[in-house]
Amino acid sequence: MAFVSEPARQTPILSRAQVVVLGGGPSGIAAATAAVRAGAKVALVERYGFLGGMGTAAMVTSFCGLHANVHGEIRRVVHGLADEILDRLEALGGLNRTHSVFGKTAAQSYDVGAYKCVADDLVAGAGVDLHLHAFAVGVLMEGRAISALLVETKSGRGAITGDVFIDCSGDADLAAWSGAPFEKRDALAYPTLMFRLGNVDDAVALAEGKPKLRALIEAEEKATGEPFPRRAAYVNPQAHAREWRVNATQIARDGRAVDGTVHDDLRFGEVDGRKQVRRFHDFLRRRVPGFADSYLLEIAPQLGIRETRRIVGAYVLTGQDVLECRDFSDSIGVNGWPVEEHVRGEVQWRWPGPRGYHQIPFRCMVPREVENLLVAGRCASATHEGQASLRVSGPCFEMGQAAGTAAALAATGRKRIDELDIADLQRRLRAAGAFLGEPE
Ligand SMILES: Cc1cc2nc3c(=O)[nH]c(=O)nc-3n(C[C@H](O)[C@H](O)[C@H](O)COP(=O)(O)OP(=O)(O)OC[C@H]3O[C@@H](n4cnc5c(N)ncnc54)[C@H](O)[C@@H]3O)c2cc1C
């Protein structure tokens, strides 16, 4: 590769915060809000003009991981800030009733527009210094500590200084720039470009179309001789009549999952994804009961990325931890979502044991080698299998709330992260409504 040299320059400081959060997805919304409420001056940096992360930008439009199947009873186990988000969505009329997931757990869909507004109200209402349309591009380091996050904006480059930083970028951008160890597999979970349809016949689609979808996909493949990139396709109703979301595409390049940290893979994935959307919608209209008069309401603004970098932190959560419902003395919340693996052409599910949830250790958010950094959300410290469960919205809200609270305690108390009193953090999380799990 050829290079050009840029002249050295002085970068204006846009904000001086105690806690700086990168990324406004579920983990970043919760982290920034919790940190302000715990008494810190907080800046939140997001590249888009709205918050919500994959939940809005990739139109996931359904909260998973809020519930667990506890000895046969499907229960809400994620609380704290998640409660407030659901209440606010409900008040805006943007929340659906919960729906069953294979009869084994529950999830709950929402409107993208309502989620964007709820996130604004929560974060701005709490007093976070919000930087939208700010693309983070690097860090300044002082020894093993981060001193500033560098961003590019329409008005030029800027720096945001802080005492403690939280990486909620989903891709561990901040952790990678600061030198924290991370893993990124060759065989990543496959991404999906989501889309929504209007004018679906709800009754017919629910009674006939949805139950027959897999068989109809296989029949179409046989008739055309052309396999779909993914046979495990999911169609589900949204909060309002006749509107459905479709989770059906799978984006591979030369047989491998597209990598959300590679610029040219993202270009390829967006264009290939839209081709897949057109083909799948055409199939739904022709073959699947309830969809004959449907139209393409919206394609997600960005490709949905499930997995890229995962930090290697003080504890690495494994698939066995999830399946065996393990407890941890430094629990900051619980997660009952199954191990949901997006492999070539399929989605594979493995369900946790009878207690239905595991505890999430604080140490999953503590990177090695960087002193003043926490990492929450889908890039927290987990194996590929552990992340295939931990990445969904419920645990991301919990990790965010815990990371924000911990970062504020460190910044305002002038403590290092490894000096924090975890029992005190747990008391504060419980007082804020969080459920940290009950030992069997
Ligand atoms: C197709 C698909 C379907 C899914 N289905 C579900 C589902 O039904 N239910 C569910 O609960 N979960 C689902 N998930 C998983 C879930 O949505 C995500 O894993 C979750 O949103 C992760 O939250 P996060 O906060 O870690 O990161 P993200 O949601 O990825 O948010 C990261 C934020 O950081 C911002 N950002 C990243 N880098 C930078 C940068 N350099 N500068 C500035 N901003 C930056 C991004 O714009 C984004 O807003 C799905 C995921 C995908 C891809």
Coordinates of C-alpha atoms and ligand atoms in Angstrom, one line a residue:
M1 CA 0.0 0.0 0.0
A2 CA 1.2 3.6 -0.8
F3 CA 1.0 6.3 1.8
V4 CA 0.7 10.1 2.1
S5 CA 2.0 12.1 5.1
E6 CA -0.3 14.5 6.9
P7 CA 1.1 17.5 8.6
A8 CA 1.0 17.6 12.5
R9 CA -1.9 19.6 13.7
Q10 CA -3.6 21.1 16.8
T11 CA -6.9 19.5 17.6
P12 CA -9.6 21.5 19.4
I13 CA -11.0 20.0 22.6
L14 CA -14.8 19.7 22.1
S15 CA -15.6 18.5 25.6
R16 CA -14.0 17.7 28.9
A17 CA -15.8 14.9 30.6
Q18 CA -15.1 12.6 33.5
V19 CA -16.6 9.6 31.7
V20 CA -16.6 9.3 27.9
V21 CA -18.8 6.7 26.2
L22 CA -18.2 5.6 22.6
G23 CA -21.3 4.2 20.9
G24 CA -25.0 4.9 21.4
G25 CA -26.4 1.3 21.1
P26 CA -28.2 -0.4 24.0
S27 CA -25.0 -0.6 26.1
G28 CA -24.0 3.0 25.4
I29 CA -27.4 4.4 26.1
A30 CA -27.5 2.6 29.5
A31 CA -23.8 3.4 30.2
A32 CA -24.1 7.1 29.6
T33 CA -27.4 7.4 31.6
A34 CA -26.1 5.4 34.5
A35 CA -22.8 7.3 34.7
V36 CA -24.6 10.7 34.8
R37 CA -27.0 9.5 37.5
A38 CA -24.1 8.3 39.5
G39 CA -22.8 11.8 39.6
A40 CA -20.2 12.1 36.7
K41 CA -19.9 14.6 33.9
V42 CA -20.5 12.4 30.8
A43 CA -20.0 12.7 27.0
L44 CA -21.5 10.2 24.6
V45 CA -20.2 9.9 21.1
E46 CA -22.2 8.4 18.2
R47 CA -21.5 8.4 14.5
Y48 CA -25.2 8.5 13.4
G49 CA -27.8 11.3 14.0
F50 CA -29.7 9.0 16.4
L51 CA -29.1 6.5 19.2
G52 CA -30.1 2.8 19.4
G53 CA -27.2 1.1 17.6
M54 CA -28.2 -2.1 15.8
G55 CA -31.6 -1.7 17.3
T56 CA -32.4 1.3 15.1
A57 CA -29.6 1.6 12.5
A58 CA -29.8 -2.1 11.6
M59 CA -33.6 -2.3 12.4
V60 CA -33.4 -5.2 14.8
T61 CA -36.7 -3.9 16.2
S62 CA -37.1 -6.6 18.9
F63 CA -35.6 -6.8 22.4
C64 CA -34.2 -10.3 23.1
G65 CA -32.7 -11.4 26.4
L66 CA -35.0 -9.5 28.7
H67 CA -36.7 -12.8 29.7
A68 CA -35.5 -16.3 30.8
N69 CA -37.2 -19.6 31.1
V70 CA -36.8 -20.2 34.9
H71 CA -37.7 -23.8 35.7
G72 CA -40.5 -23.7 33.0
E73 CA -41.8 -20.2 33.9
I74 CA -41.0 -17.4 31.4
R75 CA -40.0 -14.4 33.5
R76 CA -38.6 -10.9 32.9
V77 CA -35.2 -11.1 34.5
V78 CA -33.6 -7.9 33.1
H79 CA -34.6 -4.7 35.0
G80 CA -33.1 -1.4 36.0
L81 CA -32.8 1.0 33.1
A82 CA -34.4 -1.5 30.8
D83 CA -37.7 -1.0 32.7
E84 CA -37.5 2.7 32.1
I85 CA -36.9 2.2 28.4
L86 CA -39.8 -0.2 28.0
D87 CA -42.1 2.1 30.0
R88 CA -41.2 5.1 27.8
L89 CA -41.7 3.1 24.6
E90 CA -45.1 2.0 25.9
A91 CA -46.1 5.6 26.7
L92 CA -45.3 6.5 23.0
G93 CA -47.3 3.6 21.8
G94 CA -44.2 2.0 20.3
L95 CA -44.1 -1.3 22.2
N96 CA -45.7 -4.6 21.1
R97 CA -46.8 -7.3 23.6
T98 CA -44.2 -9.9 24.3
H99 CA -44.2 -12.8 21.8
S100 CA -43.0 -16.4 22.2
V101 CA -39.7 -17.5 20.9
F102 CA -40.1 -21.3 20.0
G103 CA -42.3 -21.6 23.1
K104 CA -39.1 -21.5 25.2
T105 CA -38.7 -17.8 26.0
A106 CA -40.1 -14.4 25.0
A107 CA -39.0 -11.3 23.1
Q108 CA -40.7 -7.9 22.6
S109 CA -40.8 -5.8 19.4
Y110 CA -40.8 -2.0 19.2
D111 CA -41.0 0.8 16.7
V112 CA -37.6 2.2 15.5
G113 CA -38.9 5.9 15.6
A114 CA -40.2 5.5 19.1
Y115 CA -36.9 3.9 20.3
K116 CA -34.9 6.8 18.8
C117 CA -37.1 9.3 20.7
V118 CA -36.9 7.4 24.0
A119 CA -33.2 7.2 23.8
D120 CA -32.9 11.0 23.2
D121 CA -35.2 11.7 26.1
L122 CA -33.4 9.3 28.5
V123 CA -29.9 10.4 27.6
A124 CA -30.5 14.2 27.1
G125 CA -32.9 14.2 30.0
A126 CA -30.2 12.8 32.3
G127 CA -27.8 15.6 31.2
V128 CA -25.4 13.7 29.0
D129 CA -23.2 15.8 26.7
L130 CA -24.4 14.2 23.5
H131 CA -22.2 14.2 20.4
L132 CA -24.2 12.9 17.4
H133 CA -22.7 12.8 13.9
A134 CA -19.3 12.3 15.5
F135 CA -17.2 9.4 14.1
A136 CA -14.5 8.3 16.5
V137 CA -11.2 7.7 14.7
G138 CA -8.6 7.2 17.4
V139 CA -7.3 7.8 20.9
L140 CA -4.5 9.7 22.7
M141 CA -2.7 7.7 25.3
E142 CA -0.6 8.6 28.4
G143 CA 1.2 5.5 29.3
R144 CA -1.4 2.7 29.7
A145 CA -4.3 5.2 30.1
I146 CA -6.5 6.9 27.5
S147 CA -6.5 10.7 27.7
A148 CA -8.7 11.6 24.8
L149 CA -11.0 10.2 22.1
L150 CA -10.5 11.7 18.6
V151 CA -13.6 12.3 16.5
E152 CA -14.3 13.6 13.0
T153 CA -17.4 15.8 12.5
K154 CA -18.8 18.0 9.8
S155 CA -17.1 20.9 11.5
G156 CA -13.7 19.1 11.5
R157 CA -11.7 17.0 13.9
G158 CA -12.0 17.3 17.7
A159 CA -10.9 15.7 20.9
I160 CA -13.0 14.6 23.9
T161 CA -11.0 14.2 27.1
G162 CA -12.0 12.1 30.1
D163 CA -10.8 10.2 33.1
V164 CA -12.6 6.9 32.4
F165 CA -13.7 5.6 28.9
I166 CA -16.3 3.1 28.1
D167 CA -16.2 1.3 24.7
C168 CA -19.8 0.5 23.6
S169 CA -18.9 0.6 19.9
G170 CA -19.9 -3.0 19.3
D171 CA -16.7 -3.4 17.4
A172 CA -14.3 -2.7 20.3
D173 CA -12.9 0.2 18.2
L174 CA -11.7 2.1 21.3
A175 CA -10.2 -1.0 22.9
A176 CA -8.3 -1.9 19.8
W177 CA -6.9 1.7 19.3
S178 CA -5.8 1.8 22.9
G179 CA -3.9 -1.5 22.7
A180 CA -6.2 -3.8 24.7
P181 CA -6.0 -7.4 23.6
F182 CA -9.0 -8.7 21.5
E183 CA -10.0 -11.6 19.3
K184 CA -11.6 -11.6 15.9
R185 CA -12.3 -14.9 14.3
D186 CA -12.1 -15.8 10.6
A187 CA -15.5 -17.5 11.0
L188 CA -17.6 -14.6 12.4
A189 CA -21.3 -14.8 13.0
Y190 CA -22.9 -14.0 9.6
P191 CA -24.5 -10.5 9.3
T192 CA -28.0 -9.8 8.1
L193 CA -29.6 -6.9 6.3
M194 CA -33.1 -6.5 8.0
F195 CA -36.2 -5.2 6.3
R196 CA -39.8 -4.4 7.1
L197 CA -42.9 -4.9 5.0
G198 CA -46.2 -3.0 5.0
N199 CA -49.7 -4.3 4.1
V200 CA -49.2 -7.9 5.3
D201 CA -52.5 -9.8 6.0
D202 CA -51.7 -10.4 9.7
A203 CA -54.3 -13.2 10.3
V204 CA -53.3 -15.2 7.2
A205 CA -49.6 -14.7 7.7
L206 CA -49.7 -15.8 11.3
A207 CA -52.0 -18.8 10.8
E208 CA -50.5 -20.1 7.5
G209 CA -47.5 -18.1 6.2
K210 CA -45.3 -18.2 9.2
P211 CA -45.7 -21.8 10.1
K212 CA -45.1 -23.0 6.5
L213 CA -42.2 -20.6 5.8
R214 CA -39.4 -23.2 6.1
A215 CA -41.2 -25.7 3.9
L216 CA -42.0 -23.1 1.3
I217 CA -38.4 -21.9 1.2
E218 CA -37.2 -25.5 0.5
A219 CA -39.9 -25.9 -2.2
E220 CA -38.8 -22.7 -3.9
E221 CA -35.2 -23.8 -3.8
K222 CA -36.2 -27.1 -5.4
A223 CA -38.3 -25.4 -8.1
T224 CA -35.7 -22.8 -9.0
G225 CA -32.5 -24.9 -8.4
E226 CA -31.2 -21.8 -6.6
P227 CA -30.6 -22.1 -2.8
F228 CA -31.3 -19.1 -0.6
P229 CA -28.3 -17.8 1.3
R230 CA -30.2 -18.7 4.5
R231 CA -32.9 -21.3 5.1
A232 CA -33.7 -20.3 8.7
A233 CA -35.7 -17.2 8.0
Y234 CA -37.9 -15.4 10.5
V235 CA -40.9 -13.2 9.8
N236 CA -42.7 -11.5 12.7
P237 CA -45.3 -8.8 13.3
Q238 CA -44.3 -5.4 14.6
A239 CA -46.2 -3.2 17.1
H240 CA -48.8 -2.0 14.6
A241 CA -51.2 -3.8 12.3
R242 CA -50.0 -5.1 8.9
E243 CA -46.3 -4.3 9.5
W244 CA -43.8 -7.2 9.7
R245 CA -40.1 -7.5 10.1
V246 CA -38.0 -10.0 8.1
N247 CA -34.8 -11.5 9.4
A248 CA -33.8 -13.7 6.4
T249 CA -30.7 -12.5 4.6
Q250 CA -27.1 -13.8 5.2
I251 CA -24.2 -11.9 3.9
A252 CA -21.1 -13.9 2.8
R253 CA -18.2 -12.9 0.6
D254 CA -16.2 -15.7 -1.0
G255 CA -18.0 -18.1 1.5
R256 CA -16.9 -16.1 4.6
A257 CA -19.0 -13.8 6.8
V258 CA -18.6 -10.2 5.9
D259 CA -16.4 -8.4 8.5
G260 CA -18.0 -5.3 9.9
T261 CA -14.6 -3.8 10.6
V262 CA -13.5 -3.9 7.0
H263 CA -14.5 -1.0 4.8
D264 CA -14.8 -2.8 1.5
D265 CA -16.7 -5.7 3.1
L266 CA -19.3 -3.2 4.4
R267 CA -19.7 -1.8 0.9
F268 CA -20.1 -5.3 -0.5
G269 CA -22.5 -6.4 2.3
E270 CA -24.9 -3.5 1.8
V271 CA -25.3 -4.0 -1.9
D272 CA -25.5 -7.8 -1.8
G273 CA -27.9 -7.5 1.2
R274 CA -30.3 -5.3 -0.9
K275 CA -30.2 -7.9 -3.7
Q276 CA -31.1 -10.6 -1.2
V277 CA -33.9 -8.4 0.2
R278 CA -35.5 -8.0 -3.3
R279 CA -35.3 -11.7 -4.0
F280 CA -36.7 -12.8 -0.6
H281 CA -39.6 -10.3 -0.8
D282 CA -40.5 -11.4 -4.3
F283 CA -40.6 -15.0 -3.0
L284 CA -42.8 -14.0 0.0
R285 CA -45.3 -12.2 -2.4
R286 CA -45.5 -15.2 -4.8
R287 CA -45.4 -18.1 -2.4
V288 CA -46.2 -17.3 1.2
P289 CA -49.8 -16.8 2.4
G290 CA -50.5 -13.4 3.8
F291 CA -47.7 -11.6 1.9
A292 CA -49.2 -11.3 -1.6
D293 CA -50.1 -7.6 -1.3
S294 CA -47.2 -6.6 0.9
Y295 CA -44.8 -3.8 -0.1
L296 CA -41.2 -3.0 0.9
L297 CA -41.7 -0.5 3.7
E298 CA -38.0 0.0 4.7
I299 CA -34.6 -1.6 4.3
A300 CA -32.3 -1.0 7.3
P301 CA -30.0 2.0 7.0
Q302 CA -27.0 -0.3 7.7
L303 CA -26.1 -3.9 7.6
G304 CA -26.7 -5.7 10.9
I305 CA -23.4 -6.8 12.4
R306 CA -23.5 -9.5 15.0
E307 CA -19.9 -10.1 15.8
T308 CA -16.5 -8.6 15.1
R309 CA -13.8 -7.9 17.8
R310 CA -14.4 -9.3 21.3
I311 CA -11.9 -8.1 23.9
V312 CA -10.0 -10.7 26.0
G313 CA -10.7 -9.3 29.4
A314 CA -10.2 -10.3 33.1
Y315 CA -12.8 -13.1 32.6
V316 CA -13.8 -14.6 29.2
L317 CA -17.5 -15.8 29.3
T318 CA -17.9 -19.1 27.5
G319 CA -20.8 -21.0 25.9
Q320 CA -20.6 -23.5 28.8
D321 CA -21.1 -20.6 31.3
V322 CA -24.3 -19.8 29.4
L323 CA -25.6 -23.3 29.0
E324 CA -24.7 -24.4 32.6
C325 CA -26.2 -21.2 34.1
R326 CA -23.1 -20.4 36.0
D327 CA -22.9 -17.9 38.9
F328 CA -20.2 -15.3 39.5
S329 CA -19.5 -13.5 42.7
D330 CA -19.0 -10.2 40.8
S331 CA -22.4 -10.5 39.0
I332 CA -23.7 -7.3 37.5
G333 CA -26.9 -8.8 36.0
V334 CA -28.2 -12.0 34.4
N335 CA -28.8 -13.3 30.9
G336 CA -31.1 -16.1 29.8
W337 CA -30.8 -15.9 26.0
P338 CA -29.7 -19.1 24.3
V339 CA -26.5 -19.5 22.3
E340 CA -27.8 -18.3 18.9
E341 CA -25.2 -19.1 16.3
H342 CA -25.5 -17.8 12.7
V343 CA -23.6 -20.4 10.7
R344 CA -23.7 -20.9 6.9
G345 CA -27.3 -21.0 5.7
E346 CA -28.7 -21.7 9.2
V347 CA -29.3 -20.5 12.7
Q348 CA -28.4 -23.0 15.5
W349 CA -29.9 -22.7 19.0
R350 CA -28.6 -24.2 22.3
W351 CA -30.7 -23.5 25.4
P352 CA -29.5 -22.9 29.0
G353 CA -30.2 -25.4 31.7
P354 CA -33.3 -25.5 34.1
R355 CA -32.5 -22.3 36.1
G356 CA -32.7 -20.5 32.7
Y357 CA -30.0 -17.8 33.2
H358 CA -26.4 -17.2 34.1
Q359 CA -24.9 -14.3 35.9
I360 CA -22.7 -11.8 34.0
P361 CA -19.4 -11.1 35.7
F362 CA -18.1 -7.5 36.0
R363 CA -14.7 -8.9 34.9
C364 CA -16.2 -9.4 31.3
M365 CA -16.1 -5.7 30.9
V366 CA -12.5 -5.2 32.2
P367 CA -9.9 -5.2 29.5
R368 CA -6.3 -6.1 30.0
E369 CA -3.4 -3.7 29.7
V370 CA -5.4 -0.4 29.6
E371 CA -6.1 1.2 33.0
N372 CA -9.0 3.5 32.5
L373 CA -11.2 1.6 30.1
L374 CA -14.4 -0.6 30.4
V375 CA -16.0 -2.4 27.5
A376 CA -19.7 -3.2 27.4
G377 CA -22.1 -4.8 24.9
R378 CA -21.4 -7.2 22.1
C379 CA -17.6 -6.6 22.1
A380 CA -17.3 -7.5 25.9
S381 CA -15.0 -10.3 26.9
A382 CA -16.6 -13.6 25.7
T383 CA -15.8 -16.5 23.5
H384 CA -17.5 -16.8 20.1
E385 CA -20.2 -19.1 21.7
G386 CA -20.5 -16.9 24.8
Q387 CA -21.0 -13.8 22.7
A388 CA -23.6 -15.7 20.6
S389 CA -25.8 -15.3 23.7
L390 CA -24.5 -12.2 25.5
R391 CA -24.7 -9.9 22.5
V392 CA -28.5 -9.4 22.6
S393 CA -30.2 -6.2 23.9
G394 CA -31.1 -7.4 27.4
P395 CA -27.6 -8.1 28.6
C396 CA -26.3 -5.1 26.7
F397 CA -28.6 -2.8 28.8
E398 CA -27.3 -4.5 32.0
M399 CA -23.6 -4.3 31.1
G400 CA -24.1 -0.7 30.1
Q401 CA -25.8 0.3 33.3
A402 CA -23.1 -1.5 35.4
A403 CA -20.2 -0.1 33.3
G404 CA -21.6 3.5 33.6
T405 CA -22.1 3.2 37.3
A406 CA -18.6 1.8 37.8
A407 CA -16.9 4.3 35.6
A408 CA -18.6 7.2 37.5
L409 CA -17.5 5.7 40.8
A410 CA -14.0 5.5 39.6
A411 CA -13.9 9.0 38.0
T412 CA -15.6 10.8 40.9
G413 CA -13.8 8.8 43.6
R414 CA -10.4 9.2 41.9
K415 CA -10.0 5.4 41.9
R416 CA -8.6 2.9 39.4
I417 CA -11.1 0.4 38.0
D418 CA -9.2 -2.4 39.8
E419 CA -9.6 -0.6 43.1
L420 CA -13.5 -0.4 42.9
D421 CA -15.5 -2.1 45.6
I422 CA -17.6 -4.6 43.6
A423 CA -20.0 -5.2 46.6
D424 CA -20.7 -1.4 46.6
L425 CA -21.3 -1.5 42.9
Q426 CA -23.7 -4.4 43.3
R427 CA -25.6 -2.6 46.1
R428 CA -26.0 0.5 43.8
L429 CA -27.2 -1.6 40.9
R430 CA -29.8 -3.4 43.1
A431 CA -30.9 0.0 44.5
A432 CA -31.4 1.2 40.8
G433 CA -33.7 -1.8 40.2
A434 CA -31.3 -4.3 38.6
F435 CA -31.7 -8.1 39.2
L436 CA -28.3 -9.7 39.7
G437 CA -29.5 -13.3 40.0
E438 CA -30.4 -15.6 42.9
P439 CA -28.1 -18.5 43.7
E440 CA -29.8 -21.9 43.2
Ligands
LIG1 C1 -29.5 -8.6 12.1 C2 -29.4 -8.7 13.6 C3 -30.6 -9.1 14.3 C4 -30.6 -9.1 15.7 N1 -31.7 -9.4 16.3 C5 -31.8 -9.1 17.6 C6 -33.1 -9.2 18.3 O1 -34.1 -9.6 17.7 N2 -33.1 -8.8 19.6 C7 -32.0 -8.4 20.2 O2 -32.1 -8.1 21.4 N3 -30.8 -8.4 19.7 C8 -30.7 -8.7 18.4 N4 -29.5 -8.6 17.7 C9 -28.3 -8.3 18.5 C10 -28.2 -6.8 19.1 O3 -29.0 -5.9 18.4 C11 -26.9 -6.3 19.1 O4 -25.9 -7.2 19.4 C12 -26.8 -5.1 20.1 O5 -27.5 -4.0 19.6 C13 -25.4 -4.8 20.6 O6 -25.5 -3.6 21.3 P1 -24.2 -2.8 21.6 O7 -24.6 -1.6 22.4 O8 -23.1 -3.6 22.0 O9 -23.7 -2.3 20.1 P2 -24.5 -1.7 18.8 O10 -25.9 -1.9 18.9 O11 -23.7 -2.3 17.7 O12 -24.2 -0.2 19.0 C14 -22.9 0.4 18.7 C15 -23.0 1.9 18.5 O13 -21.8 2.4 18.4 C16 -21.7 3.3 17.2 N5 -20.3 3.3 16.8 C17 -19.6 2.2 16.4 N6 -18.3 2.6 16.1 C18 -18.3 4.0 16.2 C19 -17.3 4.9 16.0 N7 -16.1 4.6 15.6 N8 -17.6 6.2 16.2 C20 -18.9 6.6 16.6 N9 -19.9 5.7 16.8 C21 -19.6 4.4 16.6 C22 -22.7 2.7 16.3 O14 -23.1 3.6 15.3 C23 -23.8 2.1 17.2 O15 -24.8 3.1 17.4 C24 -29.4 -8.6 16.4 C25 -28.3 -8.2 15.7 C26 -28.3 -8.3 14.3 C27 -27.1 -7.8 13.6

